[in-house]
Amino acid sequence: MILPGATLGMLGGGQLGRLFVLAAREAGYRVLVVDPDADSPAGRLADEHICADYDDADALTRLARECAAVTTEFENIPADALRTLARDVAVHPSAEAVATTQDRLREKSFLRGLGLPTAPFAAIHAAADLTEAAGTVGFPAILKRASFGYDGKGQVRVAGPKELAAAFASLGGVTCVLERRIDLVREVSIVLARGERGNTASYPLADNIHRGGILALSSVPAQIDEALSAKAVEMAVRIVEGLDYCGVLAVEFFVARDGALLVNEIAPRPHNSGHFTVDACVSSQFEQQLRALCGLPLGETRLLSPVAMVNLLGDRWQSGAPRWERLYSTPGARLHLYGKREARPGRKMGHFCVLADTVEEAVRRARALDEALSTPA
């Protein structure tokens, strides 16, 4: 076990890294953050911020020399950098797991290899593949860049085959995945952790609502039946075992109109939809990331209260600061801001959670507060 007082490394300095730093420092660990942004949210809270690219040789040498273990904030860390580090220091998640999940085509092929259901998909490497892919997948569909896409970026909705060529060109003609759009009842996600010895611990499923491809609201517990919930847990465990994963991972699912449960995406890290765990669970997803990284027993994931979480995007600041006094007047509300200095449309600036006696009441209060924050006096 790696115990308090040790130094840990974090590749990535955004809000997920910041929340990990808070959990680690609260538990008595030192944290070195590597991020090329001189004003990164995690870097400003870390014991030291190494302002460098993720594959910078000097930065990796320092991490290997000074850290007892290294983890990642997001999936687009170069896998080769993780392989380099792993020669001298424990790295979780592994380079192989990250490489699988940072490319949609590899990820979907991995899921297919496990026998897990996904939306119908086809690979498009060049314009010559468009006709065959269209015939395989059908329409309506979504064309997605195979790599470097998140929060709805790098995606184009395609209603029919005549729109496909233009959509492919708009994404730069790079390798893409064409995916059939599913007739959905809801979208749900699960966050779970797996330790070095293969033990797992999962949090309750979250119901998710997106706007413009970005998560807007999560509510827990998800309003799905026990059998479907148990199936989601079983599928998520198969994924972490298939990746031989160590750390915290999230799986997003589609619940189709016909009752089918389909895997949408894997995130090899704590997840936006898991932020509720900080306020509403015995152990947060960031404490769990710390425990898995350090070889400690996994924490208890029990839900203490029904909860709703709302993302705060930079759009809200365009007409002035949100009306925070209204948040503090709302029973059960908890605010988390990420320390980002510039509020831009679509940029995640923070989130708030509302705890209540029932999930219905938590959602009602959260939606009312969501509107009130931006309503003039």
Tab-separated table of C-alpha atoms in Angstrom:
chain	number	residue	atom	x	y	z
A	1	MET	CA	0.000	0.000	0.000
A	2	ILE	CA	1.032	3.591	-0.679
A	3	LEU	CA	0.162	5.497	2.488
A	4	PRO	CA	-0.389	9.191	3.310
A	5	GLY	CA	2.776	11.251	3.085
A	6	ALA	CA	3.715	9.773	-0.287
A	7	THR	CA	3.860	11.815	-3.505
A	8	LEU	CA	1.478	10.991	-6.358
A	9	GLY	CA	1.541	12.128	-9.977
A	10	MET	CA	-1.366	13.357	-12.082
A	11	LEU	CA	-1.202	13.763	-15.861
A	12	GLY	CA	-3.825	16.381	-16.685
A	13	GLY	CA	-4.814	19.588	-14.944
A	14	GLY	CA	-8.532	20.112	-15.574
A	15	GLN	CA	-11.454	19.914	-13.176
A	16	LEU	CA	-11.276	16.141	-12.729
A	17	GLY	CA	-7.624	16.479	-11.783
A	18	ARG	CA	-8.470	19.334	-9.426
A	19	LEU	CA	-11.043	17.246	-7.580
A	20	PHE	CA	-8.547	14.379	-7.319
A	21	VAL	CA	-5.942	16.763	-5.901
A	22	LEU	CA	-8.441	17.932	-3.276
A	23	ALA	CA	-9.174	14.337	-2.243
A	24	ALA	CA	-5.498	13.365	-2.171
A	25	ARG	CA	-4.310	16.375	-0.207
A	26	GLU	CA	-7.160	16.017	2.266
A	27	ALA	CA	-5.903	12.455	2.883
A	28	GLY	CA	-2.329	13.655	3.437
A	29	TYR	CA	-0.677	12.952	0.070
A	30	ARG	CA	1.484	15.294	-1.994
A	31	VAL	CA	0.543	15.679	-5.668
A	32	LEU	CA	2.591	16.711	-8.698
A	33	VAL	CA	0.463	17.746	-11.696
A	34	VAL	CA	1.758	17.803	-15.260
A	35	ASP	CA	-0.233	20.004	-17.627
A	36	PRO	CA	0.813	22.392	-20.423
A	37	ASP	CA	-1.656	25.079	-19.245
A	38	ALA	CA	0.146	27.450	-16.869
A	39	ASP	CA	-3.210	28.279	-15.254
A	40	SER	CA	-4.671	24.785	-15.024
A	41	PRO	CA	-7.298	24.262	-12.286
A	42	ALA	CA	-5.524	21.230	-10.822
A	43	GLY	CA	-2.079	22.770	-11.130
A	44	ARG	CA	-3.053	25.724	-8.958
A	45	LEU	CA	-4.045	23.405	-6.087
A	46	ALA	CA	-1.267	20.824	-6.431
A	47	ASP	CA	1.881	20.798	-4.319
A	48	GLU	CA	3.695	21.445	-7.581
A	49	HIS	CA	2.589	22.109	-11.144
A	50	ILE	CA	5.031	20.983	-13.821
A	51	CYS	CA	4.025	23.115	-16.797
A	52	ALA	CA	4.962	20.826	-19.685
A	53	ASP	CA	3.476	18.639	-22.397
A	54	TYR	CA	2.297	15.215	-21.281
A	55	ASP	CA	5.084	13.465	-23.190
A	56	ASP	CA	7.853	15.866	-22.125
A	57	ALA	CA	10.876	13.722	-21.262
A	58	ASP	CA	12.031	15.853	-18.323
A	59	ALA	CA	8.541	15.948	-16.807
A	60	LEU	CA	8.158	12.174	-17.095
A	61	THR	CA	11.590	11.666	-15.540
A	62	ARG	CA	10.587	13.793	-12.549
A	63	LEU	CA	7.333	11.902	-12.077
A	64	ALA	CA	9.110	8.555	-12.216
A	65	ARG	CA	11.768	9.720	-9.754
A	66	GLU	CA	9.560	11.504	-7.210
A	67	CYS	CA	6.178	9.761	-7.314
A	68	ALA	CA	5.060	6.503	-5.753
A	69	ALA	CA	2.314	6.139	-8.389
A	70	VAL	CA	0.880	8.098	-11.330
A	71	THR	CA	-2.664	8.420	-12.650
A	72	THR	CA	-4.438	10.305	-15.441
A	73	GLU	CA	-7.192	12.885	-15.583
A	74	PHE	CA	-8.573	12.150	-19.039
A	75	GLU	CA	-8.212	9.627	-21.840
A	76	ASN	CA	-6.206	11.660	-24.344
A	77	ILE	CA	-2.889	11.332	-22.517
A	78	PRO	CA	-0.385	9.796	-24.988
A	79	ALA	CA	-0.237	6.055	-24.285
A	80	ASP	CA	3.504	6.026	-25.008
A	81	ALA	CA	4.050	8.479	-22.135
A	82	LEU	CA	2.295	6.036	-19.804
A	83	ARG	CA	4.400	3.148	-21.108
A	84	THR	CA	7.549	5.162	-20.442
A	85	LEU	CA	6.474	5.920	-16.881
A	86	ALA	CA	5.407	2.327	-16.195
A	87	ARG	CA	9.000	1.145	-16.569
A	88	ASP	CA	9.867	2.875	-13.286
A	89	VAL	CA	6.667	3.637	-11.356
A	90	ALA	CA	3.154	2.253	-10.885
A	91	VAL	CA	0.740	3.740	-13.455
A	92	HIS	CA	-3.049	3.302	-13.231
A	93	PRO	CA	-4.885	3.085	-15.551
A	94	SER	CA	-2.469	1.258	-17.822
A	95	ALA	CA	-1.312	2.489	-21.206
A	96	GLU	CA	-3.133	-0.402	-22.890
A	97	ALA	CA	-6.451	0.435	-21.227
A	98	VAL	CA	-6.131	4.118	-22.120
A	99	ALA	CA	-5.152	3.313	-25.723
A	100	THR	CA	-8.269	1.166	-26.116
A	101	THR	CA	-10.663	3.782	-24.795
A	102	GLN	CA	-9.188	6.878	-26.428
A	103	ASP	CA	-10.122	5.622	-29.904
A	104	ARG	CA	-13.801	4.959	-30.644
A	105	LEU	CA	-13.094	2.304	-33.245
A	106	ARG	CA	-10.762	0.340	-30.957
A	107	GLU	CA	-13.217	0.763	-28.101
A	108	LYS	CA	-16.216	-0.517	-30.052
A	109	SER	CA	-14.213	-3.415	-31.446
A	110	PHE	CA	-13.150	-4.275	-27.890
A	111	LEU	CA	-16.787	-4.223	-26.743
A	112	ARG	CA	-17.822	-6.390	-29.670
A	113	GLY	CA	-15.062	-8.835	-28.745
A	114	LEU	CA	-16.542	-9.114	-25.244
A	115	GLY	CA	-19.946	-9.851	-26.752
A	116	LEU	CA	-21.453	-6.644	-25.338
A	117	PRO	CA	-24.207	-4.928	-27.342
A	118	THR	CA	-23.655	-1.507	-28.927
A	119	ALA	CA	-25.457	0.540	-31.542
A	120	PRO	CA	-24.707	-0.736	-35.070
A	121	PHE	CA	-21.485	0.881	-36.315
A	122	ALA	CA	-18.964	0.837	-39.143
A	123	ALA	CA	-15.471	2.229	-39.606
A	124	ILE	CA	-14.769	4.921	-42.202
A	125	HIS	CA	-11.097	5.426	-43.000
A	126	ALA	CA	-11.531	7.164	-46.356
A	127	ALA	CA	-14.261	8.477	-48.656
A	128	ALA	CA	-14.265	5.123	-50.464
A	129	ASP	CA	-15.741	3.521	-47.308
A	130	LEU	CA	-18.810	5.763	-47.138
A	131	THR	CA	-21.206	3.740	-49.297
A	132	GLU	CA	-20.509	0.425	-47.588
A	133	ALA	CA	-20.732	1.997	-44.127
A	134	ALA	CA	-24.063	3.615	-44.961
A	135	GLY	CA	-25.476	0.271	-46.084
A	136	THR	CA	-24.202	-1.488	-42.957
A	137	VAL	CA	-25.407	1.028	-40.377
A	138	GLY	CA	-28.529	2.629	-41.823
A	139	PHE	CA	-30.047	5.987	-40.903
A	140	PRO	CA	-30.525	8.216	-39.037
A	141	ALA	CA	-26.931	8.035	-37.849
A	142	ILE	CA	-24.151	9.964	-36.158
A	143	LEU	CA	-20.689	10.318	-37.677
A	144	LYS	CA	-17.981	10.596	-35.014
A	145	ARG	CA	-14.258	11.177	-35.204
A	146	ALA	CA	-12.525	8.053	-33.953
A	147	SER	CA	-10.326	10.066	-31.614
A	148	PHE	CA	-10.222	13.416	-29.774
A	149	GLY	CA	-13.966	13.877	-29.495
A	150	TYR	CA	-15.842	14.697	-26.293
A	151	ASP	CA	-18.919	16.602	-25.066
A	152	GLY	CA	-20.516	16.408	-28.481
A	153	LYS	CA	-17.432	17.732	-30.282
A	154	GLY	CA	-16.203	15.901	-33.374
A	155	GLN	CA	-19.680	14.599	-34.172
A	156	VAL	CA	-22.214	15.269	-36.929
A	157	ARG	CA	-25.783	14.009	-37.100
A	158	VAL	CA	-26.589	12.506	-40.487
A	159	ALA	CA	-30.203	12.046	-41.557
A	160	GLY	CA	-29.501	10.117	-44.765
A	161	PRO	CA	-26.799	8.896	-47.159
A	162	LYS	CA	-26.774	12.119	-49.191
A	163	GLU	CA	-25.424	14.043	-46.172
A	164	LEU	CA	-22.658	11.582	-45.323
A	165	ALA	CA	-19.915	12.800	-47.675
A	166	ALA	CA	-20.257	16.409	-46.513
A	167	ALA	CA	-20.259	15.311	-42.887
A	168	PHE	CA	-17.081	13.271	-43.413
A	169	ALA	CA	-15.378	16.238	-45.092
A	170	SER	CA	-16.452	18.570	-42.251
A	171	LEU	CA	-14.638	16.310	-39.763
A	172	GLY	CA	-11.431	16.589	-41.771
A	173	GLY	CA	-11.613	13.290	-43.612
A	174	VAL	CA	-9.963	11.494	-40.682
A	175	THR	CA	-10.886	8.015	-39.489
A	176	CYS	CA	-14.468	8.059	-38.193
A	177	VAL	CA	-17.123	5.761	-36.829
A	178	LEU	CA	-20.607	5.843	-38.331
A	179	GLU	CA	-23.104	4.846	-35.641
A	180	ARG	CA	-26.830	4.245	-35.926
A	181	ARG	CA	-28.951	6.614	-33.831
A	182	ILE	CA	-30.993	4.650	-31.331
A	183	ASP	CA	-34.606	5.304	-30.377
A	184	LEU	CA	-33.905	5.986	-26.712
A	185	VAL	CA	-35.952	5.824	-23.546
A	186	ARG	CA	-33.111	7.202	-21.444
A	187	GLU	CA	-29.352	7.413	-21.012
A	188	VAL	CA	-27.741	6.056	-17.855
A	189	SER	CA	-24.189	5.699	-16.594
A	190	ILE	CA	-22.297	3.846	-13.929
A	191	VAL	CA	-19.024	4.667	-12.190
A	192	LEU	CA	-17.083	1.787	-10.721
A	193	ALA	CA	-13.620	1.076	-9.378
A	194	ARG	CA	-11.372	-1.960	-9.685
A	195	GLY	CA	-8.359	-2.622	-7.500
A	196	GLU	CA	-5.062	-4.255	-8.385
A	197	ARG	CA	-6.307	-7.615	-7.085
A	198	GLY	CA	-9.438	-7.532	-9.257
A	199	ASN	CA	-11.927	-6.465	-6.575
A	200	THR	CA	-14.644	-4.072	-7.791
A	201	ALA	CA	-17.006	-1.547	-6.228
A	202	SER	CA	-19.792	0.189	-8.172
A	203	TYR	CA	-21.837	3.305	-7.463
A	204	PRO	CA	-25.599	3.527	-8.087
A	205	LEU	CA	-26.580	4.218	-11.685
A	206	ALA	CA	-27.306	7.789	-12.750
A	207	ASP	CA	-30.033	9.009	-15.116
A	208	ASN	CA	-28.496	11.541	-17.524
A	209	ILE	CA	-29.935	14.338	-19.663
A	210	HIS	CA	-27.714	16.019	-22.275
A	211	ARG	CA	-28.025	19.348	-24.066
A	212	GLY	CA	-25.954	19.946	-27.183
A	213	GLY	CA	-23.916	16.816	-26.476
A	214	ILE	CA	-22.908	18.036	-22.986
A	215	LEU	CA	-24.257	16.499	-19.798
A	216	ALA	CA	-26.804	18.876	-18.283
A	217	LEU	CA	-28.375	16.953	-15.396
A	218	SER	CA	-27.753	13.651	-13.612
A	219	SER	CA	-30.122	12.176	-11.028
A	220	VAL	CA	-29.546	9.269	-8.672
A	221	PRO	CA	-30.847	6.678	-8.150
A	222	ALA	CA	-31.712	6.089	-11.806
A	223	GLN	CA	-35.347	5.281	-12.449
A	224	ILE	CA	-34.822	1.863	-14.054
A	225	ASP	CA	-35.862	-1.567	-12.813
A	226	GLU	CA	-33.575	-3.702	-10.683
A	227	ALA	CA	-32.972	-6.297	-13.403
A	228	LEU	CA	-31.722	-3.690	-15.877
A	229	SER	CA	-29.594	-2.033	-13.203
A	230	ALA	CA	-28.016	-5.381	-12.298
A	231	LYS	CA	-27.333	-6.026	-15.988
A	232	ALA	CA	-25.541	-2.670	-16.305
A	233	VAL	CA	-23.333	-3.517	-13.327
A	234	GLU	CA	-22.533	-6.947	-14.790
A	235	MET	CA	-21.628	-5.430	-18.168
A	236	ALA	CA	-19.428	-2.770	-16.553
A	237	VAL	CA	-17.580	-5.405	-14.525
A	238	ARG	CA	-16.944	-7.401	-17.715
A	239	ILE	CA	-15.446	-4.266	-19.257
A	240	VAL	CA	-13.016	-3.538	-16.399
A	241	GLU	CA	-12.016	-7.197	-16.286
A	242	GLY	CA	-11.532	-7.281	-20.062
A	243	LEU	CA	-9.255	-4.237	-19.837
A	244	ASP	CA	-7.502	-5.648	-16.730
A	245	TYR	CA	-8.282	-2.202	-15.390
A	246	CYS	CA	-7.098	-0.630	-12.150
A	247	GLY	CA	-8.699	2.654	-11.132
A	248	VAL	CA	-12.036	4.412	-11.614
A	249	LEU	CA	-13.951	3.992	-14.857
A	250	ALA	CA	-17.360	5.083	-16.147
A	251	VAL	CA	-19.603	3.366	-18.666
A	252	GLU	CA	-22.396	5.205	-20.485
A	253	PHE	CA	-25.412	3.179	-21.645
A	254	PHE	CA	-28.384	3.686	-23.926
A	255	VAL	CA	-31.730	2.205	-22.836
A	256	ALA	CA	-33.520	1.587	-26.132
A	257	ARG	CA	-37.262	1.771	-26.721
A	258	ASP	CA	-37.357	-2.022	-27.078
A	259	GLY	CA	-35.745	-2.460	-23.641
A	260	ALA	CA	-32.249	-3.274	-24.895
A	261	LEU	CA	-29.281	-2.000	-22.859
A	262	LEU	CA	-26.477	-0.834	-25.167
A	263	VAL	CA	-22.982	0.338	-24.253
A	264	ASN	CA	-22.373	3.838	-25.614
A	265	GLU	CA	-18.925	4.889	-24.372
A	266	ILE	CA	-16.240	4.077	-21.818
A	267	ALA	CA	-14.380	6.786	-19.880
A	268	PRO	CA	-11.160	5.534	-18.179
A	269	ARG	CA	-11.389	8.044	-15.332
A	270	PRO	CA	-13.847	9.655	-12.921
A	271	HIS	CA	-16.839	10.986	-14.799
A	272	ASN	CA	-18.985	14.103	-14.916
A	273	SER	CA	-22.057	12.016	-14.087
A	274	GLY	CA	-20.271	10.742	-10.972
A	275	HIS	CA	-19.840	14.141	-9.337
A	276	PHE	CA	-22.853	13.361	-7.150
A	277	THR	CA	-20.635	10.945	-5.204
A	278	VAL	CA	-18.784	13.840	-3.548
A	279	ASP	CA	-21.925	15.018	-1.748
A	280	ALA	CA	-24.178	11.970	-1.652
A	281	CYS	CA	-22.032	8.844	-1.118
A	282	VAL	CA	-19.888	7.456	1.681
A	283	SER	CA	-16.778	7.654	-0.554
A	284	SER	CA	-16.465	9.943	-3.585
A	285	GLN	CA	-15.259	8.776	-6.976
A	286	PHE	CA	-12.082	10.816	-6.407
A	287	GLU	CA	-11.348	9.175	-3.071
A	288	GLN	CA	-11.959	5.874	-4.868
A	289	GLN	CA	-9.457	6.848	-7.579
A	290	LEU	CA	-6.947	7.574	-4.825
A	291	ARG	CA	-7.603	4.257	-3.076
A	292	ALA	CA	-7.238	2.212	-6.275
A	293	LEU	CA	-4.064	4.052	-7.267
A	294	CYS	CA	-2.474	3.491	-3.848
A	295	GLY	CA	-3.495	-0.142	-3.415
A	296	LEU	CA	-5.813	0.686	-0.512
A	297	PRO	CA	-9.107	-1.146	0.131
A	298	LEU	CA	-11.849	0.313	-2.066
A	299	GLY	CA	-14.253	2.665	-0.304
A	300	GLU	CA	-17.920	2.133	0.403
A	301	THR	CA	-20.148	3.327	-2.443
A	302	ARG	CA	-23.455	3.478	-0.565
A	303	LEU	CA	-25.800	6.328	-1.533
A	304	LEU	CA	-26.624	8.486	1.498
A	305	SER	CA	-29.329	10.587	-0.146
A	306	PRO	CA	-31.186	10.924	-3.450
A	307	VAL	CA	-29.441	13.637	-5.450
A	308	ALA	CA	-29.530	15.666	-8.656
A	309	MET	CA	-26.431	17.245	-10.229
A	310	VAL	CA	-26.471	20.165	-12.701
A	311	ASN	CA	-23.509	21.282	-14.819
A	312	LEU	CA	-22.644	24.982	-14.831
A	313	LEU	CA	-21.390	26.049	-18.265
A	314	GLY	CA	-19.683	29.309	-19.154
A	315	ASP	CA	-22.778	30.505	-21.020
A	316	ARG	CA	-24.287	31.545	-17.679
A	317	TRP	CA	-21.601	34.162	-17.102
A	318	GLN	CA	-22.200	35.980	-20.408
A	319	SER	CA	-24.736	38.325	-18.762
A	320	GLY	CA	-23.030	38.553	-15.399
A	321	ALA	CA	-22.305	36.224	-12.505
A	322	PRO	CA	-24.985	33.679	-11.585
A	323	ARG	CA	-27.239	34.543	-8.646
A	324	TRP	CA	-25.355	32.473	-6.065
A	325	GLU	CA	-27.491	33.770	-3.190
A	326	ARG	CA	-30.369	31.763	-4.653
A	327	LEU	CA	-28.301	28.599	-4.517
A	328	TYR	CA	-27.479	29.136	-0.850
A	329	SER	CA	-31.169	29.685	-0.163
A	330	THR	CA	-32.060	26.292	-1.654
A	331	PRO	CA	-32.305	23.427	0.883
A	332	GLY	CA	-29.825	20.653	0.187
A	333	ALA	CA	-27.832	22.566	-2.473
A	334	ARG	CA	-24.038	22.248	-2.685
A	335	LEU	CA	-21.857	24.341	-5.049
A	336	HIS	CA	-18.571	23.242	-6.640
A	337	LEU	CA	-16.641	25.712	-8.838
A	338	TYR	CA	-13.506	24.648	-10.697
A	339	GLY	CA	-11.399	27.792	-10.444
A	340	LYS	CA	-11.380	28.541	-14.183
A	341	ARG	CA	-10.739	32.230	-14.740
A	342	GLU	CA	-12.366	32.595	-18.173
A	343	ALA	CA	-16.016	31.679	-18.672
A	344	ARG	CA	-16.606	30.608	-22.283
A	345	PRO	CA	-19.804	29.218	-23.811
A	346	GLY	CA	-19.830	25.445	-23.453
A	347	ARG	CA	-16.951	25.420	-20.951
A	348	LYS	CA	-17.588	23.513	-17.723
A	349	MET	CA	-17.098	26.032	-14.925
A	350	GLY	CA	-18.570	24.002	-12.081
A	351	HIS	CA	-21.610	22.066	-10.930
A	352	PHE	CA	-24.083	21.977	-8.114
A	353	CYS	CA	-25.860	19.124	-6.387
A	354	VAL	CA	-29.213	19.130	-4.625
A	355	LEU	CA	-29.949	16.468	-2.008
A	356	ALA	CA	-33.540	15.653	-1.030
A	357	ASP	CA	-35.709	12.920	0.471
A	358	THR	CA	-36.678	11.585	-2.970
A	359	VAL	CA	-34.996	11.739	-6.363
A	360	GLU	CA	-38.126	13.400	-7.785
A	361	GLU	CA	-37.838	16.218	-5.241
A	362	ALA	CA	-34.089	16.557	-5.851
A	363	VAL	CA	-34.697	16.931	-9.602
A	364	ARG	CA	-37.528	19.427	-9.058
A	365	ARG	CA	-35.399	21.644	-6.817
A	366	ALA	CA	-32.366	21.335	-9.088
A	367	ARG	CA	-34.333	22.399	-12.163
A	368	ALA	CA	-35.893	25.331	-10.334
A	369	LEU	CA	-32.478	26.437	-9.109
A	370	ASP	CA	-30.979	25.914	-12.560
A	371	GLU	CA	-33.447	28.478	-13.923
A	372	ALA	CA	-33.234	30.846	-10.941
A	373	LEU	CA	-29.446	31.214	-11.151
A	374	SER	CA	-29.753	33.034	-14.469
A	375	THR	CA	-32.995	34.936	-13.825
A	376	PRO	CA	-32.581	38.676	-13.148
A	377	ALA	CA	-33.815	40.041	-9.834
